[in-house]
mmCIF file of C-alpha atoms in Angstrom:
data_model
loop_
_atom_site.group_PDB
_atom_site.id
_atom_site.type_symbol
_atom_site.label_atom_id
_atom_site.label_comp_id
_atom_site.label_asym_id
_atom_site.label_seq_id
_atom_site.Cartn_x
_atom_site.Cartn_y
_atom_site.Cartn_z
ATOM 1 C CA UNK A 1 -11.138 -0.667 -2.208
ATOM 2 C CA UNK A 2 -13.180 -2.920 -4.490
ATOM 3 C CA UNK A 3 -16.691 -2.732 -5.907
ATOM 4 C CA UNK A 4 -18.325 -5.506 -3.861
ATOM 5 C CA UNK A 5 -17.720 -7.944 -1.023
ATOM 6 C CA UNK A 6 -17.250 -10.786 -3.519
ATOM 7 C CA UNK A 7 -14.746 -8.793 -5.576
ATOM 8 C CA UNK A 8 -12.806 -7.890 -2.439
ATOM 9 C CA UNK A 9 -12.791 -11.523 -1.332
ATOM 10 C CA UNK A 10 -11.483 -12.869 -4.639
ATOM 11 C CA UNK A 11 -9.028 -10.016 -5.152
ATOM 12 C CA UNK A 12 -7.725 -10.308 -1.604
ATOM 13 C CA UNK A 13 -7.175 -14.033 -1.953
ATOM 14 C CA UNK A 14 -5.373 -13.642 -5.288
ATOM 15 C CA UNK A 15 -3.182 -10.764 -4.112
ATOM 16 C CA UNK A 16 -2.266 -12.505 -0.868
ATOM 17 C CA UNK A 17 -1.364 -15.633 -2.856
ATOM 18 C CA UNK A 18 0.912 -13.548 -5.068
ATOM 19 C CA UNK A 19 2.505 -12.172 -1.911
ATOM 20 C CA UNK A 20 3.164 -15.656 -0.590
ATOM 21 C CA UNK A 21 4.922 -16.503 -3.859
ATOM 22 C CA UNK A 22 6.951 -13.270 -3.669
ATOM 23 C CA UNK A 23 8.150 -14.092 -0.173
ATOM 24 C CA UNK A 24 8.840 -17.710 -1.096
ATOM 25 C CA UNK A 25 11.101 -16.784 -3.991
ATOM 26 C CA UNK A 26 12.962 -14.027 -2.116
ATOM 27 C CA UNK A 27 16.608 -14.925 -1.547
ATOM 28 C CA UNK A 28 17.700 -12.008 0.634
ATOM 29 C CA UNK A 29 16.229 -11.307 4.050
ATOM 30 C CA UNK A 30 16.234 -7.564 3.543
ATOM 31 C CA UNK A 31 13.984 -7.967 0.488
ATOM 32 C CA UNK A 32 11.304 -9.754 2.533
ATOM 33 C CA UNK A 33 9.406 -6.655 3.798
ATOM 34 C CA UNK A 34 8.846 -5.390 0.258
ATOM 35 C CA UNK A 35 8.135 -8.852 -1.120
ATOM 36 C CA UNK A 36 5.529 -9.253 1.634
ATOM 37 C CA UNK A 37 3.695 -6.067 0.653
ATOM 38 C CA UNK A 38 1.133 -7.982 -1.478
ATOM 39 C CA UNK A 39 0.351 -10.091 1.597
ATOM 40 C CA UNK A 40 -0.574 -6.908 3.443
ATOM 41 C CA UNK A 41 -2.560 -5.576 0.486
ATOM 42 C CA UNK A 42 -4.387 -8.877 0.155
ATOM 43 C CA UNK A 43 -5.243 -8.869 3.865
ATOM 44 C CA UNK A 44 -6.545 -5.335 3.412
ATOM 45 C CA UNK A 45 -8.923 -6.507 0.684
ATOM 46 C CA UNK A 46 -10.166 -9.355 2.867
ATOM 47 C CA UNK A 47 -10.792 -6.947 5.748
ATOM 48 C CA UNK A 48 -12.880 -4.763 3.474
ATOM 49 C CA UNK A 49 -14.887 -7.770 2.350
ATOM 50 C CA UNK A 50 -15.957 -7.991 5.993
ATOM 51 C CA UNK A 51 -16.769 -4.251 5.994
ATOM 52 C CA UNK A 52 -19.081 -4.876 3.021
ATOM 53 C CA UNK A 53 -20.631 -7.848 4.809
ATOM 54 C CA UNK A 54 -21.272 -5.681 7.895
ATOM 55 C CA UNK A 55 -22.937 -2.990 5.803
ATOM 56 C CA UNK A 56 -20.286 -0.459 6.798
ATOM 57 C CA UNK A 57 -20.501 1.001 10.260
ATOM 58 C CA UNK A 58 -17.885 1.514 12.965
ATOM 59 C CA UNK A 59 -16.930 -2.045 13.913
ATOM 60 C CA UNK A 60 -13.524 -3.717 14.267
ATOM 61 C CA UNK A 61 -13.258 -4.429 10.519
ATOM 62 C CA UNK A 62 -13.641 -0.728 9.726
ATOM 63 C CA UNK A 63 -10.954 0.203 12.253
ATOM 64 C CA UNK A 64 -8.635 -2.523 10.953
ATOM 65 C CA UNK A 65 -9.114 -1.243 7.387
ATOM 66 C CA UNK A 66 -8.150 2.288 8.456
ATOM 67 C CA UNK A 67 -5.120 1.151 10.467
ATOM 68 C CA UNK A 68 -3.703 -0.761 7.483
ATOM 69 C CA UNK A 69 -4.535 1.910 4.913
ATOM 70 C CA UNK A 70 -3.241 4.878 6.878
ATOM 71 C CA UNK A 71 -0.461 4.565 9.494
ATOM 72 C CA UNK A 72 0.731 1.053 8.681
ATOM 73 C CA UNK A 73 1.291 1.518 4.943
ATOM 74 C CA UNK A 74 2.778 4.980 5.513
ATOM 75 C CA UNK A 75 5.595 3.328 7.477
ATOM 76 C CA UNK A 76 5.757 -0.111 5.840
ATOM 77 C CA UNK A 77 6.452 1.093 2.308
ATOM 78 C CA UNK A 78 9.398 3.457 2.996
ATOM 79 C CA UNK A 79 10.959 1.006 5.467
ATOM 80 C CA UNK A 80 10.603 -1.882 3.004
ATOM 81 C CA UNK A 81 12.043 0.153 0.139
ATOM 82 C CA UNK A 82 14.943 1.331 2.307
ATOM 83 C CA UNK A 83 15.757 -2.271 3.233
ATOM 84 C CA UNK A 84 15.697 -3.470 -0.379
ATOM 85 C CA UNK A 85 17.336 -0.466 -2.035
ATOM 86 C CA UNK A 86 20.970 -0.401 -3.176
ATOM 87 C CA UNK A 87 23.333 1.362 -0.808
ATOM 88 C CA UNK A 88 23.774 4.345 -3.136
ATOM 89 C CA UNK A 89 20.050 5.144 -2.908
ATOM 90 C CA UNK A 90 19.654 4.931 0.855
ATOM 91 C CA UNK A 91 20.654 8.503 1.807
ATOM 92 C CA UNK A 92 17.915 10.006 -0.367
ATOM 93 C CA UNK A 93 15.376 7.520 1.006
ATOM 94 C CA UNK A 94 15.642 9.054 4.463
ATOM 95 C CA UNK A 95 13.241 11.847 3.458
ATOM 96 C CA UNK A 96 10.383 9.439 2.574
ATOM 97 C CA UNK A 97 11.132 7.455 5.720
ATOM 98 C CA UNK A 98 10.935 10.490 8.012
ATOM 99 C CA UNK A 99 7.809 11.660 6.201
ATOM 100 C CA UNK A 100 6.232 8.241 6.671
ATOM 101 C CA UNK A 101 7.024 8.066 10.375
ATOM 102 C CA UNK A 102 5.678 11.564 11.074
ATOM 103 C CA UNK A 103 2.583 11.045 8.928
ATOM 104 C CA UNK A 104 1.900 7.662 10.525
ATOM 105 C CA UNK A 105 2.223 9.158 14.008
ATOM 106 C CA UNK A 106 -0.401 11.804 13.265
ATOM 107 C CA UNK A 107 -2.705 9.284 11.591
ATOM 108 C CA UNK A 108 -2.338 6.792 14.439
ATOM 109 C CA UNK A 109 -3.173 9.495 16.973
ATOM 110 C CA UNK A 110 -6.247 10.477 14.968
ATOM 111 C CA UNK A 111 -7.435 6.878 14.788
ATOM 112 C CA UNK A 112 -6.874 6.431 18.518
ATOM 113 C CA UNK A 113 -8.871 9.513 19.451
ATOM 114 C CA UNK A 114 -11.647 9.494 16.842
ATOM 115 C CA UNK A 115 -14.144 7.021 15.500
ATOM 116 C CA UNK A 116 -13.952 5.696 11.950
ATOM 117 C CA UNK A 117 -17.147 5.062 10.013
ATOM 118 C CA UNK A 118 -17.642 3.219 6.736
ATOM 119 C CA UNK A 119 -20.625 3.911 4.485
ATOM 120 C CA UNK A 120 -21.659 1.808 1.496
ATOM 121 C CA UNK A 121 -22.154 4.144 -1.463
ATOM 122 C CA UNK A 122 -23.293 2.164 -4.460
ATOM 123 C CA UNK A 123 -20.263 0.248 -5.698
ATOM 124 C CA UNK A 124 -17.834 2.003 -3.343
ATOM 125 C CA UNK A 125 -17.181 2.265 0.381
ATOM 126 C CA UNK A 126 -16.596 5.690 1.896
ATOM 127 C CA UNK A 127 -14.596 6.029 5.113
ATOM 128 C CA UNK A 128 -15.157 9.037 7.385
ATOM 129 C CA UNK A 129 -12.331 9.812 9.811
ATOM 130 C CA UNK A 130 -12.439 13.592 10.129
ATOM 131 C CA UNK A 131 -8.730 14.294 9.849
ATOM 132 C CA UNK A 132 -7.371 17.769 10.467
ATOM 133 C CA UNK A 133 -4.764 19.197 8.069
ATOM 134 C CA UNK A 134 -5.776 16.750 5.348
ATOM 135 C CA UNK A 135 -3.654 18.189 2.545
ATOM 136 C CA UNK A 136 -0.318 18.101 4.427
ATOM 137 C CA UNK A 137 -1.093 14.542 5.527
ATOM 138 C CA UNK A 138 -1.832 13.472 1.960
ATOM 139 C CA UNK A 139 1.413 15.086 0.795
ATOM 140 C CA UNK A 140 3.379 13.346 3.536
ATOM 141 C CA UNK A 141 1.707 10.023 2.764
ATOM 142 C CA UNK A 142 2.479 10.280 -0.958
ATOM 143 C CA UNK A 143 6.103 11.242 -0.288
ATOM 144 C CA UNK A 144 6.459 8.243 2.012
ATOM 145 C CA UNK A 145 4.908 5.723 -0.372
ATOM 146 C CA UNK A 146 5.115 6.838 -3.998
ATOM 147 C CA UNK A 147 8.188 8.983 -3.300
ATOM 148 C CA UNK A 148 10.105 6.097 -1.731
ATOM 149 C CA UNK A 149 9.506 3.916 -4.787
ATOM 150 C CA UNK A 150 10.505 6.656 -7.244
ATOM 151 C CA UNK A 151 13.753 7.243 -5.319
ATOM 152 C CA UNK A 152 14.566 3.551 -4.860
ATOM 153 C CA UNK A 153 17.343 3.378 -7.457
ATOM 154 C CA UNK A 154 15.917 0.151 -8.902
ATOM 155 C CA UNK A 155 14.198 0.297 -12.295
ATOM 156 C CA UNK A 156 11.465 -2.144 -11.254
ATOM 157 C CA UNK A 157 10.634 -0.116 -8.166
ATOM 158 C CA UNK A 158 10.831 3.214 -9.978
ATOM 159 C CA UNK A 159 8.416 1.825 -12.559
ATOM 160 C CA UNK A 160 6.182 0.610 -9.747
ATOM 161 C CA UNK A 161 6.232 4.081 -8.210
ATOM 162 C CA UNK A 162 5.165 5.662 -11.497
ATOM 163 C CA UNK A 163 2.435 3.049 -11.871
ATOM 164 C CA UNK A 164 1.155 3.669 -8.333
ATOM 165 C CA UNK A 165 1.177 7.435 -8.825
ATOM 166 C CA UNK A 166 -0.778 7.377 -12.089
ATOM 167 C CA UNK A 167 -3.046 4.580 -10.918
ATOM 168 C CA UNK A 168 -3.866 6.383 -7.674
ATOM 169 C CA UNK A 169 -5.001 9.471 -9.590
ATOM 170 C CA UNK A 170 -7.285 7.387 -11.824
ATOM 171 C CA UNK A 171 -8.669 5.262 -8.980
ATOM 172 C CA UNK A 172 -9.260 8.308 -6.799
ATOM 173 C CA UNK A 173 -11.179 10.052 -9.578
ATOM 174 C CA UNK A 174 -13.411 7.011 -10.111
ATOM 175 C CA UNK A 175 -13.896 6.518 -6.369
ATOM 176 C CA UNK A 176 -14.891 10.151 -5.794
ATOM 177 C CA UNK A 177 -17.661 9.862 -8.385
ATOM 178 C CA UNK A 178 -19.001 6.885 -6.374
ATOM 179 C CA UNK A 179 -19.236 5.037 -9.688
ATOM 180 C CA UNK A 180 -16.912 2.143 -8.938
ATOM 181 C CA UNK A 181 -13.848 1.471 -6.805
ATOM 182 C CA UNK A 182 -10.838 0.103 -8.690
ATOM 183 C CA UNK A 183 -8.194 0.202 -5.958
ATOM 184 C CA UNK A 184 -8.157 -3.602 -5.827
ATOM 185 C CA UNK A 185 -7.257 -3.715 -9.517
ATOM 186 C CA UNK A 186 -4.333 -1.357 -8.882
ATOM 187 C CA UNK A 187 -3.215 -3.481 -5.925
ATOM 188 C CA UNK A 188 -3.339 -6.574 -8.135
ATOM 189 C CA UNK A 189 -1.227 -4.949 -10.863
ATOM 190 C CA UNK A 190 1.307 -3.746 -8.302
ATOM 191 C CA UNK A 191 1.497 -7.254 -6.871
ATOM 192 C CA UNK A 192 2.305 -8.647 -10.314
ATOM 193 C CA UNK A 193 5.119 -6.094 -10.652
ATOM 194 C CA UNK A 194 6.516 -7.108 -7.257
ATOM 195 C CA UNK A 195 6.243 -10.742 -8.305
ATOM 196 C CA UNK A 196 8.476 -9.973 -11.276
ATOM 197 C CA UNK A 197 10.815 -7.917 -9.102
ATOM 198 C CA UNK A 198 11.220 -10.671 -6.516
ATOM 199 C CA UNK A 199 12.090 -13.230 -9.171
ATOM 200 C CA UNK A 200 14.937 -11.116 -10.512
ATOM 201 C CA UNK A 201 16.641 -10.208 -7.250
ATOM 202 C CA UNK A 202 20.137 -11.666 -6.740
ATOM 203 C CA UNK A 203 20.956 -13.821 -3.751
ATOM 204 C CA UNK A 204 23.422 -11.181 -2.616
ATOM 205 C CA UNK A 205 25.116 -8.065 -3.896
ATOM 206 C CA UNK A 206 28.595 -8.358 -5.404
ATOM 207 C CA UNK A 207 31.154 -6.729 -3.126
ATOM 208 C CA UNK A 208 31.018 -2.966 -3.379
ATOM 209 C CA UNK A 209 28.237 -2.924 -5.960
ATOM 210 C CA UNK A 210 24.663 -1.792 -5.307
ATOM 211 C CA UNK A 211 21.933 -3.476 -7.321
#
């Protein structure tokens, strides 16, 4: 996710700190899962710092990285968005939620029955899992994560969804060239957006009005 162990360590610490601030300034309990997303992303960076330190391989850090990146985020994001979204947006958020649950189930099964290996490739880390039906899984994952944000009915979250979608394309292209990994930079930018979002959330909704 980042271009070196040191970069992952610093990025993870900064992103997790932003997440702690997001949670601390959240005034509604149902906003907490989404406000806590940077905490999860920061932890993910710190786990990968350990993967770098281990020189890749198939150890616990590699498995933990895959569990967070694949099944956990596929469920966390749509559930968190559903909790935080205004009531008028919740019916359309069921599709990303179902997609996330199904995708996470397949990914979790794959991780439970196959080994995960990390390989250091210059300034990137490649993870080999050997998933079957890769394209449908990617589509389901994107619907669950990016799709949930785009359908959230909140301008901050819709903007975040657009940012994640465009950023993922750019980061993926750079990562595939094995030139440099910039996922940590995208995670940091997304955390800043969520920091702004959490500071503007009301303590409660006015009666009968979705915000």
